Coordinates of C-alpha atoms in Angstrom, one line a residue:
X1 CA 12.0 -19.7 -9.5
X2 CA 10.3 -22.6 -7.8
X3 CA 12.4 -22.1 -4.7
X4 CA 11.3 -18.4 -4.6
X5 CA 7.7 -19.6 -4.7
X6 CA 8.4 -22.2 -2.0
X7 CA 10.1 -19.5 0.2
X8 CA 7.2 -17.1 -0.3
X9 CA 4.6 -19.8 0.8
X10 CA 6.6 -20.7 3.9
X11 CA 7.4 -17.2 4.9
X12 CA 3.8 -16.1 4.5
X13 CA 2.8 -19.0 6.8
X14 CA 5.1 -17.6 9.5
X15 CA 2.8 -14.7 9.9
X16 CA 0.1 -17.0 10.9
X17 CA 2.3 -18.6 13.5
X18 CA 3.4 -15.2 14.7
X19 CA -0.2 -14.4 15.4
X20 CA -0.5 -17.5 17.6
X21 CA -2.1 -19.7 15.0
X22 CA -0.6 -23.1 14.7
X23 CA -1.3 -24.1 11.1
X24 CA -3.8 -26.9 10.5
X25 CA -4.3 -27.5 14.3
X26 CA -7.1 -26.6 16.6
X27 CA -10.6 -25.1 16.0
X28 CA -11.5 -24.1 12.5
X29 CA -10.2 -27.1 10.6
X30 CA -12.2 -26.0 7.6
X31 CA -10.1 -22.9 7.2
X32 CA -7.7 -24.5 4.8
X33 CA -10.5 -26.0 2.7
X34 CA -12.2 -22.5 2.5
X35 CA -8.9 -20.9 1.5
X36 CA -8.5 -23.3 -1.4
X37 CA -12.1 -22.9 -2.4
X38 CA -11.7 -19.1 -2.5
X39 CA -8.5 -19.3 -4.5
X40 CA -10.1 -21.7 -7.0
X41 CA -7.0 -23.4 -8.2
X42 CA -9.1 -25.9 -10.0
X43 CA -12.4 -25.2 -11.8
X44 CA -14.1 -21.8 -10.9
X45 CA -17.3 -22.0 -8.9
X46 CA -19.9 -19.4 -7.9
X47 CA -19.4 -20.1 -4.2
X48 CA -15.6 -19.7 -4.6
X49 CA -16.2 -16.4 -6.4
X50 CA -18.6 -15.2 -3.7
X51 CA -16.0 -16.0 -1.0
X52 CA -13.2 -14.2 -2.8
X53 CA -15.3 -11.2 -3.6
X54 CA -16.2 -10.8 0.1
X55 CA -12.5 -11.2 1.1
X56 CA -11.5 -8.6 -1.5
X57 CA -14.1 -6.1 -0.2
X58 CA -12.8 -6.6 3.3
X59 CA -9.2 -5.9 2.2
X60 CA -8.0 -9.4 3.2
X61 CA -6.6 -10.6 -0.2
X62 CA -4.6 -9.4 -3.2
X63 CA -2.3 -7.3 -1.3
X64 CA 1.1 -9.1 -1.7
X65 CA 3.8 -6.7 -0.6
X66 CA 6.9 -8.0 -2.6
X67 CA 4.7 -8.3 -5.7
X68 CA 3.7 -4.7 -5.3
X69 CA 7.3 -3.7 -5.3
X70 CA 8.1 -5.9 -8.4
X71 CA 5.2 -4.4 -10.4
X72 CA 6.2 -0.9 -9.5
X73 CA 9.9 -1.5 -10.4
X74 CA 8.9 -3.0 -13.8
X75 CA 6.7 0.1 -14.4
X76 CA 9.7 2.4 -13.4
X77 CA 11.9 0.8 -16.1
X78 CA 9.1 0.4 -18.7
X79 CA 9.8 -3.3 -18.7
X80 CA 8.9 -5.2 -21.9
X81 CA 7.9 -2.2 -24.0
X82 CA 10.8 -2.6 -26.4
X83 CA 10.3 -6.2 -27.0
X84 CA 6.5 -5.7 -27.5
X85 CA 7.0 -2.9 -29.9
X86 CA 9.0 -5.1 -32.3
X87 CA 6.8 -7.0 -34.8
X88 CA 9.2 -9.9 -35.0
X89 CA 9.0 -10.4 -31.2
X90 CA 5.3 -9.7 -30.7
X91 CA 4.3 -13.4 -30.4
X92 CA 7.2 -14.1 -28.1
X93 CA 6.2 -11.1 -26.0
X94 CA 2.6 -12.5 -25.6
X95 CA 4.1 -15.8 -24.4
X96 CA 6.4 -14.1 -21.9
X97 CA 3.4 -12.0 -20.7
X98 CA 1.3 -15.1 -20.1
X99 CA 4.2 -16.7 -18.2
X100 CA 4.7 -13.6 -16.1
X101 CA 0.9 -13.5 -15.4
X102 CA 1.0 -17.2 -14.3
X103 CA 4.0 -16.6 -11.9
X104 CA 2.4 -13.4 -10.6
X105 CA -1.0 -15.2 -9.9
X106 CA 0.8 -18.0 -8.2
X107 CA 2.8 -15.6 -6.0
X108 CA -0.4 -13.8 -5.0
X109 CA -2.2 -17.0 -4.3
X110 CA 0.6 -18.2 -1.9
X111 CA 0.3 -15.1 0.1
X112 CA -3.5 -15.1 -0.1
X113 CA -3.8 -18.6 1.1
X114 CA -2.4 -17.8 4.5
X115 CA -4.4 -14.5 4.8
X116 CA -7.6 -16.3 4.1
X117 CA -6.6 -19.2 6.4
X118 CA -5.8 -16.7 9.2
X119 CA -9.1 -14.8 8.5
X120 CA -11.2 -17.9 9.1
X121 CA -9.1 -19.1 12.0
X122 CA -9.3 -15.7 13.7
X123 CA -13.1 -15.7 13.3
X124 CA -13.5 -19.1 14.9
X125 CA -11.3 -18.5 17.9
X126 CA -12.7 -15.0 18.6
X127 CA -16.3 -16.3 18.4
X128 CA -15.5 -19.2 20.7
X129 CA -13.6 -17.0 23.2
X130 CA -16.5 -14.5 23.6
X131 CA -19.1 -17.3 24.1
X132 CA -16.9 -19.1 26.5
X133 CA -16.6 -15.9 28.6
X134 CA -20.3 -15.8 28.9
X135 CA -21.3 -13.3 26.2
X136 CA -24.4 -14.7 24.6
X137 CA -24.7 -14.7 20.8
X138 CA -26.8 -11.8 19.7
X139 CA -26.1 -9.7 22.8
X140 CA -24.2 -6.4 22.8
X141 CA -20.9 -5.6 24.4
X142 CA -18.1 -3.1 24.2
X143 CA -15.2 -4.4 22.1
X144 CA -11.5 -3.7 22.6
X145 CA -11.7 -0.6 20.4
X146 CA -14.4 0.9 22.7
X147 CA -17.3 0.4 20.2
X148 CA -20.6 -1.2 21.2
X149 CA -21.1 -4.2 18.9
X150 CA -23.3 -7.3 18.7
X151 CA -21.9 -10.8 19.0
X152 CA -22.7 -12.3 15.7
X153 CA -20.8 -13.7 12.6
X154 CA -20.7 -10.3 10.8
X155 CA -19.0 -8.7 13.8
X156 CA -16.5 -11.5 14.0
X157 CA -15.8 -11.2 10.3
X158 CA -15.1 -7.5 10.7
X159 CA -12.8 -8.0 13.6
X160 CA -11.0 -10.9 11.9
X161 CA -10.5 -8.9 8.7
X162 CA -9.0 -5.9 10.7
X163 CA -6.5 -8.3 12.4
X164 CA -5.4 -9.8 9.0
X165 CA -5.1 -6.2 7.5
X166 CA -3.0 -4.9 10.4
X167 CA -1.0 -8.0 11.5
X168 CA 0.0 -9.4 8.1
X169 CA 1.9 -7.4 5.5
X170 CA -0.4 -5.5 3.2
X171 CA 0.7 -3.3 0.2
X172 CA -2.3 -1.0 0.7
X173 CA -0.8 0.1 4.0
X174 CA 2.6 1.1 2.6
X175 CA 3.0 4.9 2.4
X176 CA 3.9 6.5 -0.9
X177 CA 7.1 7.8 0.8
X178 CA 8.2 4.2 1.5
X179 CA 7.2 3.0 -1.9
X180 CA 9.2 5.8 -3.4
X181 CA 12.4 4.7 -1.7
X182 CA 12.8 1.9 -4.2
X183 CA 14.1 4.5 -6.7
X184 CA 17.0 5.4 -4.5
X185 CA 20.1 3.4 -3.5
X186 CA 18.6 2.0 -0.3
X187 CA 17.2 -1.2 -1.8
X188 CA 14.6 -2.1 -4.3
X189 CA 12.2 -4.0 -1.9
X190 CA 11.7 -1.5 0.9
X191 CA 7.9 -2.2 1.4
X192 CA 8.4 -5.6 3.0
X193 CA 10.8 -4.5 5.8
X194 CA 8.5 -1.5 6.4
X195 CA 5.6 -3.9 6.8
X196 CA 7.6 -6.2 9.0
X197 CA 8.0 -3.3 11.4
X198 CA 4.4 -2.2 11.2
X199 CA 2.9 -5.7 11.6
X200 CA 5.3 -6.8 14.3
X201 CA 4.5 -3.8 16.4
X202 CA 0.8 -4.4 15.8
X203 CA 1.0 -8.1 16.8
X204 CA 2.5 -7.3 20.1
X205 CA 0.1 -4.4 20.7
X206 CA -2.9 -6.5 19.8
X207 CA -1.6 -9.3 22.1
X208 CA -1.2 -7.0 25.0
X209 CA -4.7 -5.4 24.4
X210 CA -6.3 -8.9 24.3
X211 CA -4.5 -9.9 27.5
X212 CA -5.9 -6.9 29.5
X213 CA -9.2 -6.4 27.7
X214 CA -12.3 -6.8 30.0
X215 CA -16.0 -7.0 29.5
X216 CA -18.7 -6.4 32.1
X217 CA -21.5 -9.0 31.8
X218 CA -25.1 -8.1 32.6
X219 CA -24.9 -9.9 36.0
X220 CA -22.1 -7.5 36.9
X221 CA -19.2 -10.0 36.5
X222 CA -16.0 -8.7 34.7
X223 CA -14.4 -11.2 32.4
X224 CA -11.3 -11.2 30.1
X225 CA -12.6 -13.0 27.0
X226 CA -9.5 -12.6 24.8
X227 CA -6.8 -13.3 27.4
X228 CA -5.9 -16.8 26.1
X229 CA -5.8 -15.4 22.5
X230 CA -3.5 -12.6 23.6
X231 CA -1.2 -15.1 25.3
X232 CA -1.2 -17.3 22.2
X233 CA -0.4 -14.3 20.0
X234 CA 2.5 -13.0 22.2
X235 CA 3.9 -16.6 22.4
X236 CA 3.5 -17.1 18.7
X237 CA 5.4 -13.8 18.0
X238 CA 8.2 -14.7 20.4
X239 CA 8.6 -18.2 19.0
X240 CA 8.5 -17.2 15.4
X241 CA 11.1 -14.4 15.8
X242 CA 13.5 -16.4 17.9
X243 CA 13.1 -20.2 17.9
X244 CA 12.0 -20.7 14.3
X245 CA 15.0 -19.2 12.6
X246 CA 17.4 -21.0 15.0
X247 CA 15.5 -24.3 14.3
X248 CA 15.6 -23.8 10.6
X249 CA 19.3 -23.2 10.6
X250 CA 20.0 -26.1 12.9
X251 CA 17.8 -28.4 10.7
X252 CA 19.7 -27.3 7.5
X253 CA 23.1 -28.0 9.2
X254 CA 21.9 -31.4 10.4
X255 CA 20.5 -32.4 7.0
X256 CA 23.6 -31.3 5.0
X257 CA 26.3 -31.7 7.6
X258 CA 27.2 -28.1 7.6
X259 CA 29.4 -26.9 10.5
X260 CA 29.1 -23.5 12.3
X261 CA 32.5 -22.5 10.9
X262 CA 31.1 -23.1 7.3
X263 CA 28.1 -21.0 8.1
X264 CA 30.4 -18.1 9.1
X265 CA 32.5 -18.7 6.0
X266 CA 29.5 -18.4 3.9
X267 CA 29.0 -14.8 5.0
X268 CA 32.2 -13.9 3.2
X269 CA 30.6 -14.9 -0.1
X270 CA 27.0 -13.9 0.0
X271 CA 25.7 -10.6 -1.3
X272 CA 26.5 -7.7 1.1
X273 CA 22.8 -7.2 2.1
X274 CA 22.7 -10.9 3.4
X275 CA 25.8 -10.9 5.5
X276 CA 23.9 -10.4 8.7
X277 CA 20.8 -12.4 7.6
X278 CA 19.7 -15.8 8.9
X279 CA 21.5 -18.2 6.5
X280 CA 19.9 -21.6 6.1
X281 CA 22.2 -24.0 4.3
X282 CA 20.5 -26.2 1.6

């Protein structure tokens, strides 16, 4: 469904906002261009391949949570095996398989775009924050995890990749127990809510750590290099979880002239698992 893909792209972007990154604004303007280059939506290039392979090795991309559940569910029910086994339907099965692959690739790309974008934006703002605090490029310092590291691009890539892996839903971090719950009458897509809880906690924890993280410079001065990033991250989390849903509902109501009474009436008709959800009238 085109609307599902649109929702997937927009909801994935909300995780960038929750981490205090305002899309397409501020330092790192080339992040979007690099993300598109890595995804190679057009002709494939060596440079694009190299970028994507690096991102893959750092665990930044190809970890879409809902898609992981869909693939597992299809495997559970042996989806497509009957159709593919019938000679008369073999050609149709091939066409359907290509269609499924295209939709799957698009779904992954929509998620990956924001992960790659966040990866490059995090690098840029971390590097700028450390240098602004007086830490010279190439010098060593103790990072927020208590490790002695050198301020260079490779270190920033490691830190940015860790933020993306821990603060944006990642199927690789879903436990086998949670994945297995899809086979029980609790809901088919349990991985995404589990990742919402994990990443939401991590965003707040990371923001607080950044706020109070200090570095002692060679001249004895103590600085807080990541305080502004921590404040941005906590503010982004607060706005994304409170103001954005309210604004989306209000915008839908205004565009389509839907009253609050009508919103409440909708709850009598939607599926039971959506009765307490944020309903945006379209």
